[in-house]
Amino acid sequence: MIRTAGPRALDAWPWLVAAAGVGALAVVQPLVAVAAVAAVAVVAAAFAAPAAAVGVTVVVVLFVRPIEHLVPIALLGYLDEGLVLLCGIVLPLRRLLAGRALRAFPGQWWFAAFAAAGLLSGLFLDVPPETYLLGAVVMCKGLVFAWAVAQVDWEERHLRVAARTGAALIIFCLLATAANLALQGPWNAVMASDPNAIESRGFLPSLIGPFSHPIDLGQFMAFSAIALTAWRMTVRKGAFTLTLLLATAGAALLTARRTAIGSLVAAWLWLKAVGRSTGVLLAVAVTVPFAAVVLATPLATVVTATYNDYISPQAEPAARTVLTVDSFGVAAGYFPGGAGFGRFGSAIAASTYSPEYFARGYPDIWGLGRTAEDGRFLTDTEWPAIIGESGYLGAAAFLVGMILIYRASRRLYRHGATPLVRWIGLVAIGWTIASLVQSIATVTFTGPPGFGLFFGMVGLVTGLSARNGAPEAGPRPQHTDRSMIVSAAPRRAAPQLARLDSGTAAGSSRGRT
């Protein structure tokens, strides 16, 4: 008897056609065929393991600059944008295919207003489309990443993995920083992308660790110390986490970067105030005068240098000051919009050397010129791009969005169902404060390594807040007793948390100075 093909055999024909197509393409264009297969594999992996895709993206964003520096392949510099694009397409699509409504992260529509202001300004001012569209990618990639991460259904097990992975990353970076301290000359010769950026200040050597610039190491170590502080306030205290906290704070200090040190101090004090640690705050208030006496000489050096660089009327205006002051003039000149994305203060404005710079005589100002050396400070800070490109209204919308992120993080910290969930909320509070401080002197919201960590945390807060509150409509997951979701009662979470190592902690952490 002749048997006809069954349903499964009929379902296999698309795969046969695809295999034949890839084989034919490999004969004509083998590299294209390999790239196509790799792209399909990456997309399939992101569909299958969305949380892992987010984690890989954060780690790649963290180290994309040293990778680009050590492996001189131009395309590697776009790894962060490529992975953000992957997450921005796959994760929302995955949620829609599951019949679930898309989530909006805190302040999303205010940030959308900021993006619209920058795009419409570029459109109305006849900025070339390739300029304002590329500028929009640079300015908004972190927002896209936050929205993508918010579409994942985060569970308690994901937080435990994040904590352990973060601890491993911190240890790796601390070991690399120790090696940098012991072998400063050889290490900097290999790892530093800009030798001029390695400038010791007093007794501080300006280390870079596994990164290519002291600011990058400072950002990561400040974020790590904040995450460890939050862990000790919400989950558990131990000798291991205390050691990591002291080591990361010390590493941030050894970068000799005022933004890293200032952001860490501000965020640490803020967390203690939010956590109502009155005893710690009182102890700080008592010891600060004595510390000021002991450290009078280095503190006086830092204050004097800062005054001479940025405040003194006799000093030549610093590039950072010029950009910041002029951004208000740009916004006023193009009110109610701005100069448009890619036109002022951003990485695209620097790479195309915006006409706005010629109009203001920047080619004659050292640090704001056209060459790689003379223009090394064109992306020295964040807010000139936000204000100058989107205008006063766009910048105000961005600031409102940041406030709403802070409020959502505080709400999660206060009402989280488990210690790990409350920890995420407190970390987000600290990173928001630290990012705002760092944004004064570096591109925290639009450049590696900081934007992946911060906006990934924003998406995580969104997902956890949705699960921590009312359950979303949709099919109930099976075996919820084995995969403890964040909305489970603390009574059920306790046995799982008890197995956490007492020292595990999280904190895995273009345009720039």
Short mmCIF file of C-alpha atoms in Angstrom, two decimals:
data_model
loop_
_atom_site.label_atom_id
_atom_site.label_comp_id
_atom_site.label_asym_id
_atom_site.label_seq_id
_atom_site.Cartn_x
_atom_site.Cartn_y
_atom_site.Cartn_z
CA MET A 1 0.00 0.00 0.00
CA ILE A 2 1.31 3.46 -0.96
CA ARG A 3 1.56 5.88 1.96
CA THR A 4 1.07 9.59 1.41
CA ALA A 5 3.11 12.15 3.25
CA GLY A 6 1.71 13.00 6.67
CA PRO A 7 1.23 16.48 8.12
CA ARG A 8 4.70 16.50 9.70
CA ALA A 9 6.36 15.70 6.37
CA LEU A 10 4.41 18.52 4.73
CA ASP A 11 5.46 20.91 7.51
CA ALA A 12 9.13 20.17 6.82
CA TRP A 13 9.19 21.64 3.31
CA PRO A 14 10.03 25.25 4.38
CA TRP A 15 13.16 24.00 6.11
CA LEU A 16 14.19 22.05 3.02
CA VAL A 17 13.69 25.12 0.86
CA ALA A 18 15.64 27.27 3.33
CA ALA A 19 18.50 24.77 3.43
CA ALA A 20 18.62 24.64 -0.36
CA GLY A 21 18.59 28.45 -0.53
CA VAL A 22 21.43 28.77 1.98
CA GLY A 23 23.42 26.13 0.11
CA ALA A 24 22.97 27.96 -3.20
CA LEU A 25 23.90 31.27 -1.57
CA ALA A 26 27.01 29.69 -0.03
CA VAL A 27 28.24 28.73 -3.49
CA VAL A 28 27.92 32.30 -4.79
CA GLN A 29 28.50 34.39 -1.63
CA PRO A 30 29.86 32.19 1.19
CA LEU A 31 30.41 35.07 3.63
CA VAL A 32 26.87 36.33 3.13
CA ALA A 33 25.54 32.81 3.70
CA VAL A 34 27.49 32.47 6.94
CA ALA A 35 26.26 35.88 8.10
CA ALA A 36 22.65 34.95 7.27
CA VAL A 37 22.86 31.69 9.22
CA ALA A 38 24.50 33.47 12.15
CA ALA A 39 21.81 36.17 12.14
CA VAL A 40 19.04 33.58 12.17
CA ALA A 41 20.75 31.72 14.99
CA VAL A 42 21.10 34.90 17.07
CA VAL A 43 17.45 35.84 16.56
CA ALA A 44 16.33 32.33 17.45
CA ALA A 45 18.46 32.40 20.60
CA ALA A 46 16.95 35.74 21.64
CA PHE A 47 13.46 34.33 21.13
CA ALA A 48 14.28 31.24 23.17
CA ALA A 49 16.14 32.99 26.00
CA PRO A 50 15.16 36.67 26.24
CA ALA A 51 16.68 37.20 29.68
CA ALA A 52 20.01 35.83 28.47
CA ALA A 53 19.83 38.12 25.42
CA VAL A 54 19.43 41.10 27.74
CA GLY A 55 22.37 39.97 29.87
CA VAL A 56 24.64 39.48 26.86
CA THR A 57 23.68 42.93 25.56
CA VAL A 58 24.54 44.59 28.88
CA VAL A 59 27.94 42.86 29.03
CA VAL A 60 28.76 43.73 25.41
CA VAL A 61 27.79 47.37 25.96
CA LEU A 62 30.01 47.33 29.02
CA PHE A 63 33.10 46.21 27.09
CA VAL A 64 32.45 47.40 23.53
CA ARG A 65 35.04 50.18 23.75
CA PRO A 66 37.99 48.00 24.83
CA ILE A 67 36.91 45.37 22.28
CA GLU A 68 36.90 48.00 19.54
CA HIS A 69 40.28 49.27 20.71
CA LEU A 70 41.98 45.86 20.96
CA VAL A 71 40.44 44.42 17.76
CA PRO A 72 40.69 47.18 15.13
CA ILE A 73 37.65 46.18 13.11
CA ALA A 74 35.36 49.15 12.51
CA LEU A 75 32.15 47.11 12.63
CA LEU A 76 32.85 46.04 16.21
CA GLY A 77 32.14 49.60 17.29
CA TYR A 78 28.50 49.03 16.37
CA LEU A 79 28.03 45.91 18.50
CA ASP A 80 26.11 47.83 21.15
CA GLU A 81 23.69 49.39 18.65
CA GLY A 82 23.25 46.04 16.88
CA LEU A 83 22.35 44.15 20.04
CA VAL A 84 20.03 46.93 21.23
CA LEU A 85 18.29 46.75 17.83
CA LEU A 86 18.01 42.97 18.18
CA CYS A 87 16.39 43.28 21.60
CA GLY A 88 14.19 46.16 20.44
CA ILE A 89 12.70 43.97 17.69
CA VAL A 90 12.73 40.44 19.11
CA LEU A 91 11.58 40.98 22.69
CA PRO A 92 8.45 43.06 21.93
CA LEU A 93 7.59 40.75 18.99
CA ARG A 94 7.96 37.73 21.22
CA ARG A 95 5.52 39.24 23.70
CA LEU A 96 2.99 40.13 20.99
CA LEU A 97 3.13 36.60 19.57
CA ALA A 98 2.33 35.30 23.05
CA GLY A 99 -0.85 37.43 23.07
CA ARG A 100 0.42 39.81 25.75
CA ALA A 101 0.09 43.59 25.77
CA LEU A 102 3.28 45.60 25.44
CA ARG A 103 4.49 47.41 28.54
CA ALA A 104 5.53 51.06 28.78
CA PHE A 105 8.46 51.92 31.04
CA PRO A 106 8.20 54.86 33.48
CA GLY A 107 8.25 58.20 31.66
CA GLN A 108 8.15 56.51 28.26
CA TRP A 109 5.82 59.04 26.65
CA TRP A 110 7.83 61.95 28.01
CA PHE A 111 10.95 60.44 26.48
CA ALA A 112 8.97 59.96 23.26
CA ALA A 113 8.23 63.71 23.35
CA PHE A 114 11.97 64.34 23.72
CA ALA A 115 12.69 62.12 20.69
CA ALA A 116 9.95 63.80 18.66
CA ALA A 117 11.39 67.24 19.49
CA GLY A 118 14.82 66.23 18.22
CA LEU A 119 13.49 64.58 15.06
CA LEU A 120 11.02 67.35 14.17
CA SER A 121 13.66 70.00 14.79
CA GLY A 122 15.96 68.26 12.33
CA LEU A 123 13.15 67.87 9.80
CA PHE A 124 12.00 71.50 9.94
CA LEU A 125 15.57 72.86 9.81
CA ASP A 126 16.41 70.76 6.72
CA VAL A 127 19.07 68.73 8.48
CA PRO A 128 20.10 65.83 6.18
CA PRO A 129 17.96 62.79 7.06
CA GLU A 130 21.00 60.55 7.52
CA THR A 131 22.27 63.00 10.13
CA TYR A 132 19.19 63.40 12.30
CA LEU A 133 18.23 59.73 11.97
CA LEU A 134 21.69 58.54 13.03
CA GLY A 135 21.61 61.16 15.76
CA ALA A 136 18.29 59.76 16.95
CA VAL A 137 19.79 56.27 17.13
CA VAL A 138 22.62 57.49 19.33
CA MET A 139 20.40 59.61 21.58
CA CYS A 140 17.55 57.12 21.92
CA LYS A 141 19.17 53.67 21.90
CA GLY A 142 19.10 53.50 25.68
CA LEU A 143 15.38 54.30 25.70
CA VAL A 144 14.76 51.54 23.14
CA PHE A 145 16.70 49.11 25.30
CA ALA A 146 14.66 50.00 28.39
CA TRP A 147 11.44 49.42 26.45
CA ALA A 148 12.71 46.07 25.14
CA VAL A 149 13.81 44.83 28.57
CA ALA A 150 10.42 45.82 30.01
CA GLN A 151 8.74 43.21 27.75
CA VAL A 152 10.42 40.28 29.52
CA ASP A 153 8.58 38.49 32.33
CA TRP A 154 11.26 38.70 34.99
CA GLU A 155 11.28 36.13 37.78
CA GLU A 156 13.16 35.66 41.02
CA ARG A 157 15.54 33.15 39.43
CA HIS A 158 16.63 35.81 36.93
CA LEU A 159 17.57 38.13 39.78
CA ARG A 160 19.67 35.44 41.45
CA VAL A 161 21.54 34.82 38.17
CA ALA A 162 22.03 38.58 37.74
CA ALA A 163 23.46 38.83 41.26
CA ARG A 164 25.95 36.01 40.74
CA THR A 165 26.95 37.24 37.28
CA GLY A 166 27.38 40.75 38.61
CA ALA A 167 29.63 39.49 41.41
CA ALA A 168 31.77 37.61 38.88
CA LEU A 169 32.07 40.73 36.69
CA ILE A 170 33.06 42.84 39.68
CA ILE A 171 35.77 40.38 40.72
CA PHE A 172 37.11 40.21 37.14
CA CYS A 173 37.27 44.00 36.89
CA LEU A 174 38.90 44.31 40.31
CA LEU A 175 41.60 41.79 39.34
CA ALA A 176 42.24 43.70 36.10
CA THR A 177 42.41 46.96 38.07
CA ALA A 178 44.93 45.44 40.48
CA ALA A 179 47.04 44.33 37.51
CA ASN A 180 46.80 47.85 36.09
CA LEU A 181 47.98 49.28 39.41
CA ALA A 182 50.97 46.93 39.50
CA LEU A 183 51.93 47.35 35.81
CA GLN A 184 50.74 50.83 34.92
CA GLY A 185 53.10 51.54 32.00
CA PRO A 186 52.73 48.27 30.06
CA TRP A 187 49.02 47.98 30.87
CA ASN A 188 48.17 51.49 29.69
CA ALA A 189 50.27 51.01 26.55
CA VAL A 190 48.01 48.13 25.53
CA MET A 191 44.61 49.06 26.94
CA ALA A 192 44.39 52.88 26.82
CA SER A 193 42.63 54.27 23.75
CA ASP A 194 43.72 57.83 24.63
CA PRO A 195 47.04 58.07 26.50
CA ASN A 196 46.34 61.76 27.18
CA ALA A 197 43.39 60.73 29.35
CA ILE A 198 45.68 58.89 31.78
CA GLU A 199 46.55 61.76 34.09
CA SER A 200 47.25 61.15 37.74
CA ARG A 201 45.96 63.69 40.24
CA GLY A 202 47.92 63.92 43.44
CA PHE A 203 48.37 60.43 44.84
CA LEU A 204 45.65 58.99 42.54
CA PRO A 205 47.12 57.11 39.54
CA SER A 206 44.14 57.26 37.09
CA LEU A 207 43.60 53.55 36.46
CA ILE A 208 41.59 52.08 33.57
CA GLY A 209 41.36 48.39 34.54
CA PRO A 210 39.82 46.23 31.79
CA PHE A 211 38.46 49.33 30.03
CA SER A 212 40.12 51.82 27.69
CA HIS A 213 39.45 55.05 29.61
CA PRO A 214 39.47 55.98 33.31
CA ILE A 215 35.92 57.32 33.10
CA ASP A 216 34.61 53.91 32.01
CA LEU A 217 36.24 52.16 34.96
CA GLY A 218 34.98 54.90 37.26
CA GLN A 219 31.40 54.52 36.03
CA PHE A 220 31.40 50.76 36.43
CA MET A 221 32.99 50.78 39.88
CA ALA A 222 30.65 53.50 41.12
CA PHE A 223 27.62 51.55 39.86
CA SER A 224 29.01 48.37 41.43
CA ALA A 225 29.57 49.98 44.81
CA ILE A 226 26.03 51.37 44.73
CA ALA A 227 24.58 47.94 43.90
CA LEU A 228 26.56 46.37 46.74
CA THR A 229 25.37 49.04 49.16
CA ALA A 230 21.78 48.38 48.14
CA TRP A 231 22.29 44.62 48.54
CA ARG A 232 23.54 45.06 52.08
CA MET A 233 20.57 47.30 52.89
CA THR A 234 17.87 45.00 51.51
CA VAL A 235 19.07 41.39 51.21
CA ARG A 236 21.92 40.43 53.47
CA LYS A 237 25.16 41.70 54.99
CA GLY A 238 28.35 39.67 54.93
CA ALA A 239 32.12 39.89 54.90
CA PHE A 240 32.26 39.12 51.18
CA THR A 241 29.96 41.93 50.13
CA LEU A 242 31.71 44.34 52.51
CA THR A 243 35.06 43.46 50.93
CA LEU A 244 33.68 43.99 47.44
CA LEU A 245 32.09 47.27 48.48
CA LEU A 246 35.33 48.66 49.87
CA ALA A 247 37.30 47.39 46.85
CA THR A 248 34.94 48.90 44.27
CA ALA A 249 34.82 52.22 46.11
CA GLY A 250 38.62 52.24 46.25
CA ALA A 251 38.84 51.43 42.53
CA ALA A 252 36.49 54.30 41.72
CA LEU A 253 38.75 56.59 43.75
CA LEU A 254 41.88 55.34 41.95
CA THR A 255 40.47 56.40 38.58
CA ALA A 256 41.05 60.00 39.75
CA ARG A 257 37.81 61.04 38.07
CA ARG A 258 35.69 63.58 39.94
CA THR A 259 32.50 62.41 38.22
CA ALA A 260 32.96 58.83 39.40
CA ILE A 261 33.89 59.79 42.95
CA GLY A 262 31.20 62.48 43.22
CA SER A 263 28.46 60.25 41.82
CA LEU A 264 29.37 57.45 44.22
CA VAL A 265 29.34 59.73 47.25
CA ALA A 266 26.05 61.38 46.21
CA ALA A 267 24.30 58.07 45.47
CA TRP A 268 25.60 56.38 48.65
CA LEU A 269 24.34 59.21 50.84
CA TRP A 270 21.03 59.24 48.95
CA LEU A 271 20.53 55.51 49.49
CA LYS A 272 21.22 55.88 53.18
CA ALA A 273 18.69 58.70 53.37
CA VAL A 274 16.06 56.69 51.46
CA GLY A 275 16.72 53.71 53.71
CA ARG A 276 16.46 55.98 56.77
CA SER A 277 19.89 54.92 58.05
CA THR A 278 20.01 57.79 60.52
CA GLY A 279 22.86 56.24 62.50
CA VAL A 280 25.11 56.03 59.46
CA LEU A 281 24.24 59.55 58.35
CA LEU A 282 24.94 60.90 61.84
CA ALA A 283 28.29 59.12 61.89
CA VAL A 284 29.15 60.64 58.51
CA ALA A 285 28.20 64.10 59.71
CA VAL A 286 30.48 63.69 62.74
CA THR A 287 33.47 62.28 60.86
CA VAL A 288 33.40 64.62 57.82
CA PRO A 289 35.09 67.55 59.64
CA PHE A 290 37.91 65.30 60.84
CA ALA A 291 38.32 63.77 57.37
CA ALA A 292 38.45 67.26 55.86
CA VAL A 293 41.34 68.13 58.18
CA VAL A 294 43.25 64.94 57.39
CA LEU A 295 42.67 65.25 53.63
CA ALA A 296 43.00 69.03 53.49
CA THR A 297 45.92 69.04 51.03
CA PRO A 298 44.48 66.73 48.31
CA LEU A 299 41.01 68.28 48.71
CA ALA A 300 42.45 71.77 48.30
CA THR A 301 44.27 70.61 45.17
CA VAL A 302 41.07 69.22 43.63
CA VAL A 303 39.00 72.29 44.54
CA THR A 304 41.66 74.67 43.19
CA ALA A 305 42.00 72.73 39.94
CA THR A 306 38.23 72.63 39.47
CA TYR A 307 37.92 76.37 40.10
CA ASN A 308 40.77 77.21 37.72
CA ASP A 309 39.39 74.92 35.00
CA TYR A 310 35.72 75.84 35.07
CA ILE A 311 34.94 78.88 37.23
CA SER A 312 37.81 81.38 37.31
CA PRO A 313 37.10 84.41 35.07
CA GLN A 314 40.82 84.66 34.23
CA ALA A 315 40.99 81.10 32.91
CA GLU A 316 40.41 80.21 29.27
CA PRO A 317 36.88 78.75 28.97
CA ALA A 318 36.95 74.95 29.17
CA ALA A 319 35.42 72.97 26.31
CA ARG A 320 32.81 71.50 28.64
CA THR A 321 31.77 74.97 29.82
CA VAL A 322 31.62 76.33 26.26
CA LEU A 323 29.39 73.48 25.08
CA THR A 324 27.06 73.74 28.05
CA VAL A 325 26.63 77.53 27.85
CA ASP A 326 26.22 77.51 24.06
CA SER A 327 23.58 74.76 24.21
CA PHE A 328 21.22 77.23 25.90
CA GLY A 329 21.89 79.73 23.14
CA VAL A 330 21.17 77.10 20.48
CA ALA A 331 17.91 76.13 22.20
CA ALA A 332 16.87 79.78 22.49
CA GLY A 333 17.72 80.46 18.86
CA TYR A 334 15.61 77.57 17.56
CA PHE A 335 12.81 77.75 20.14
CA PRO A 336 10.48 75.90 20.60
CA GLY A 337 12.69 73.15 19.15
CA GLY A 338 16.42 72.68 18.97
CA ALA A 339 19.09 72.28 16.31
CA GLY A 340 17.92 68.73 15.62
CA PHE A 341 19.50 65.38 16.37
CA GLY A 342 23.08 65.10 15.15
CA ARG A 343 23.72 68.86 15.25
CA PHE A 344 25.08 69.81 18.69
CA GLY A 345 26.96 68.06 21.48
CA SER A 346 26.43 64.48 20.30
CA ALA A 347 28.70 61.87 18.73
CA ILE A 348 27.10 62.38 15.30
CA ALA A 349 27.56 66.15 15.54
CA ALA A 350 31.24 65.51 16.26
CA SER A 351 31.78 62.94 13.47
CA THR A 352 30.10 65.17 10.84
CA TYR A 353 31.43 68.37 12.48
CA SER A 354 28.17 70.24 12.65
CA PRO A 355 27.68 73.63 10.96
CA GLU A 356 26.69 74.87 14.42
CA TYR A 357 30.33 74.45 15.43
CA PHE A 358 31.63 76.51 12.50
CA ALA A 359 29.13 79.26 13.29
CA ARG A 360 30.47 79.49 16.85
CA GLY A 361 34.16 79.39 15.98
CA TYR A 362 34.80 75.99 17.54
CA PRO A 363 37.60 75.08 15.07
CA ASP A 364 39.73 77.69 16.86
CA ILE A 365 38.97 76.37 20.37
CA TRP A 366 41.29 73.62 21.58
CA GLY A 367 39.34 70.49 22.40
CA LEU A 368 36.46 71.46 20.11
CA GLY A 369 38.34 71.39 16.79
CA ARG A 370 37.97 69.14 13.76
CA THR A 371 40.86 66.69 14.23
CA ALA A 372 40.90 63.71 16.56
CA GLU A 373 43.28 65.50 18.92
CA ASP A 374 41.76 68.99 18.77
CA GLY A 375 38.19 67.68 19.02
CA ARG A 376 38.61 65.24 21.89
CA PHE A 377 36.10 67.14 24.09
CA LEU A 378 33.25 67.49 21.56
CA THR A 379 31.37 64.75 23.41
CA ASP A 380 32.58 65.65 26.87
CA THR A 381 29.18 65.91 28.53
CA GLU A 382 25.55 64.84 28.10
CA TRP A 383 23.27 67.82 28.58
CA PRO A 384 24.52 70.07 25.73
CA ALA A 385 23.22 67.44 23.28
CA ILE A 386 19.91 67.03 25.10
CA ILE A 387 19.31 70.78 25.35
CA GLY A 388 20.87 71.90 22.07
CA GLU A 389 19.37 69.21 19.83
CA SER A 390 15.85 68.92 21.24
CA GLY A 391 15.42 72.42 22.68
CA TYR A 392 14.09 73.55 26.03
CA LEU A 393 10.84 71.59 25.68
CA GLY A 394 12.63 68.38 24.70
CA ALA A 395 15.10 68.71 27.57
CA ALA A 396 12.25 69.36 30.01
CA ALA A 397 10.48 66.22 28.76
CA PHE A 398 13.68 64.20 29.26
CA LEU A 399 14.02 65.49 32.80
CA VAL A 400 10.40 64.65 33.63
CA GLY A 401 11.03 61.14 32.32
CA MET A 402 13.99 60.77 34.67
CA ILE A 403 11.87 61.89 37.61
CA LEU A 404 9.23 59.29 36.76
CA ILE A 405 11.92 56.60 36.57
CA TYR A 406 13.02 57.57 40.05
CA ARG A 407 9.46 57.48 41.40
CA ALA A 408 8.82 54.01 39.94
CA SER A 409 12.11 52.74 41.41
CA ARG A 410 11.25 54.11 44.84
CA ARG A 411 7.79 52.54 44.66
CA LEU A 412 9.32 49.14 43.84
CA TYR A 413 11.77 49.48 46.70
CA ARG A 414 9.07 50.32 49.21
CA HIS A 415 6.48 47.77 48.07
CA GLY A 416 8.55 44.92 46.58
CA ALA A 417 7.31 41.47 47.54
CA THR A 418 10.76 40.00 48.27
CA PRO A 419 14.17 41.32 49.33
CA LEU A 420 15.60 40.75 45.86
CA VAL A 421 12.84 42.78 44.25
CA ARG A 422 13.34 45.58 46.76
CA TRP A 423 17.07 45.40 46.03
CA ILE A 424 16.43 46.07 42.32
CA GLY A 425 14.31 49.09 43.24
CA LEU A 426 17.02 50.50 45.52
CA VAL A 427 19.76 49.89 42.92
CA ALA A 428 17.67 51.77 40.35
CA ILE A 429 17.32 54.69 42.77
CA GLY A 430 21.07 54.83 43.32
CA TRP A 431 21.93 54.45 39.64
CA THR A 432 19.49 57.23 38.73
CA ILE A 433 21.19 59.64 41.13
CA ALA A 434 24.67 58.53 40.03
CA SER A 435 23.77 58.84 36.34
CA LEU A 436 22.45 62.36 36.81
CA VAL A 437 25.67 63.39 38.56
CA GLN A 438 27.87 61.70 35.96
CA SER A 439 25.91 63.24 33.09
CA ILE A 440 27.39 66.61 34.02
CA ALA A 441 30.77 65.47 32.68
CA THR A 442 30.23 62.34 30.56
CA VAL A 443 27.69 60.74 28.22
CA THR A 444 26.03 58.44 30.73
CA PHE A 445 22.66 58.12 28.94
CA THR A 446 23.91 57.65 25.36
CA GLY A 447 27.34 56.00 25.52
CA PRO A 448 28.99 52.85 26.85
CA PRO A 449 29.49 51.55 29.41
CA GLY A 450 26.77 53.24 31.43
CA PHE A 451 23.67 53.32 29.23
CA GLY A 452 23.24 49.53 29.05
CA LEU A 453 23.36 49.14 32.81
CA PHE A 454 21.09 52.06 33.62
CA PHE A 455 18.38 51.58 30.98
CA GLY A 456 18.49 47.82 31.40
CA MET A 457 17.70 48.44 35.06
CA VAL A 458 14.82 50.74 34.06
CA GLY A 459 13.31 47.93 31.98
CA LEU A 460 13.84 45.49 34.83
CA VAL A 461 12.03 47.82 37.25
CA THR A 462 9.13 47.99 34.77
CA GLY A 463 8.84 44.23 34.43
CA LEU A 464 9.12 43.57 38.15
CA SER A 465 6.62 46.30 38.98
CA ALA A 466 4.07 44.70 36.65
CA ARG A 467 4.57 41.28 38.27
CA ASN A 468 4.76 42.73 41.77
CA GLY A 469 1.35 44.36 41.36
CA ALA A 470 -1.73 42.97 39.69
CA PRO A 471 -1.05 39.89 37.53
CA GLU A 472 -1.35 40.49 33.81
CA ALA A 473 -4.05 38.84 31.80
CA GLY A 474 -2.95 35.78 29.88
CA PRO A 475 -2.35 32.08 30.27
CA ARG A 476 -1.16 31.05 33.71
CA PRO A 477 2.37 29.60 33.59
CA GLN A 478 2.65 25.95 34.55
CA HIS A 479 4.50 24.72 37.63
CA THR A 480 4.71 28.13 39.28
CA ASP A 481 5.55 26.33 42.51
CA ARG A 482 8.92 25.40 41.00
CA SER A 483 9.81 28.71 39.37
CA MET A 484 9.15 31.27 42.06
CA ILE A 485 7.85 34.42 40.37
CA VAL A 486 8.33 37.77 41.97
CA SER A 487 4.71 38.06 43.02
CA ALA A 488 5.05 35.03 45.26
CA ALA A 489 4.66 35.59 48.96
CA PRO A 490 7.84 36.19 51.01
CA ARG A 491 7.07 33.00 52.94
CA ARG A 492 7.64 30.95 49.77
CA ALA A 493 10.65 33.03 48.73
CA ALA A 494 12.57 32.50 51.98
CA PRO A 495 13.88 28.96 51.25
CA GLN A 496 15.13 30.15 47.86
CA LEU A 497 16.82 33.24 49.29
CA ALA A 498 18.45 31.20 52.04
CA ARG A 499 20.48 29.38 49.39
CA LEU A 500 21.95 32.64 48.09
CA ASP A 501 25.59 33.08 48.92
CA SER A 502 25.86 35.83 51.48
CA GLY A 503 28.33 37.69 49.37
CA THR A 504 26.68 37.52 45.98
CA ALA A 505 26.04 40.94 44.53
CA ALA A 506 25.03 42.57 41.29
CA GLY A 507 26.21 45.43 39.33
CA SER A 508 27.19 44.38 35.83
CA SER A 509 27.77 47.14 34.35
CA ARG A 510 29.53 56.19 22.40
CA GLY A 511 30.08 59.88 22.54
CA ARG A 512 32.28 60.55 25.60
CA THR A 513 35.06 62.55 27.16
#
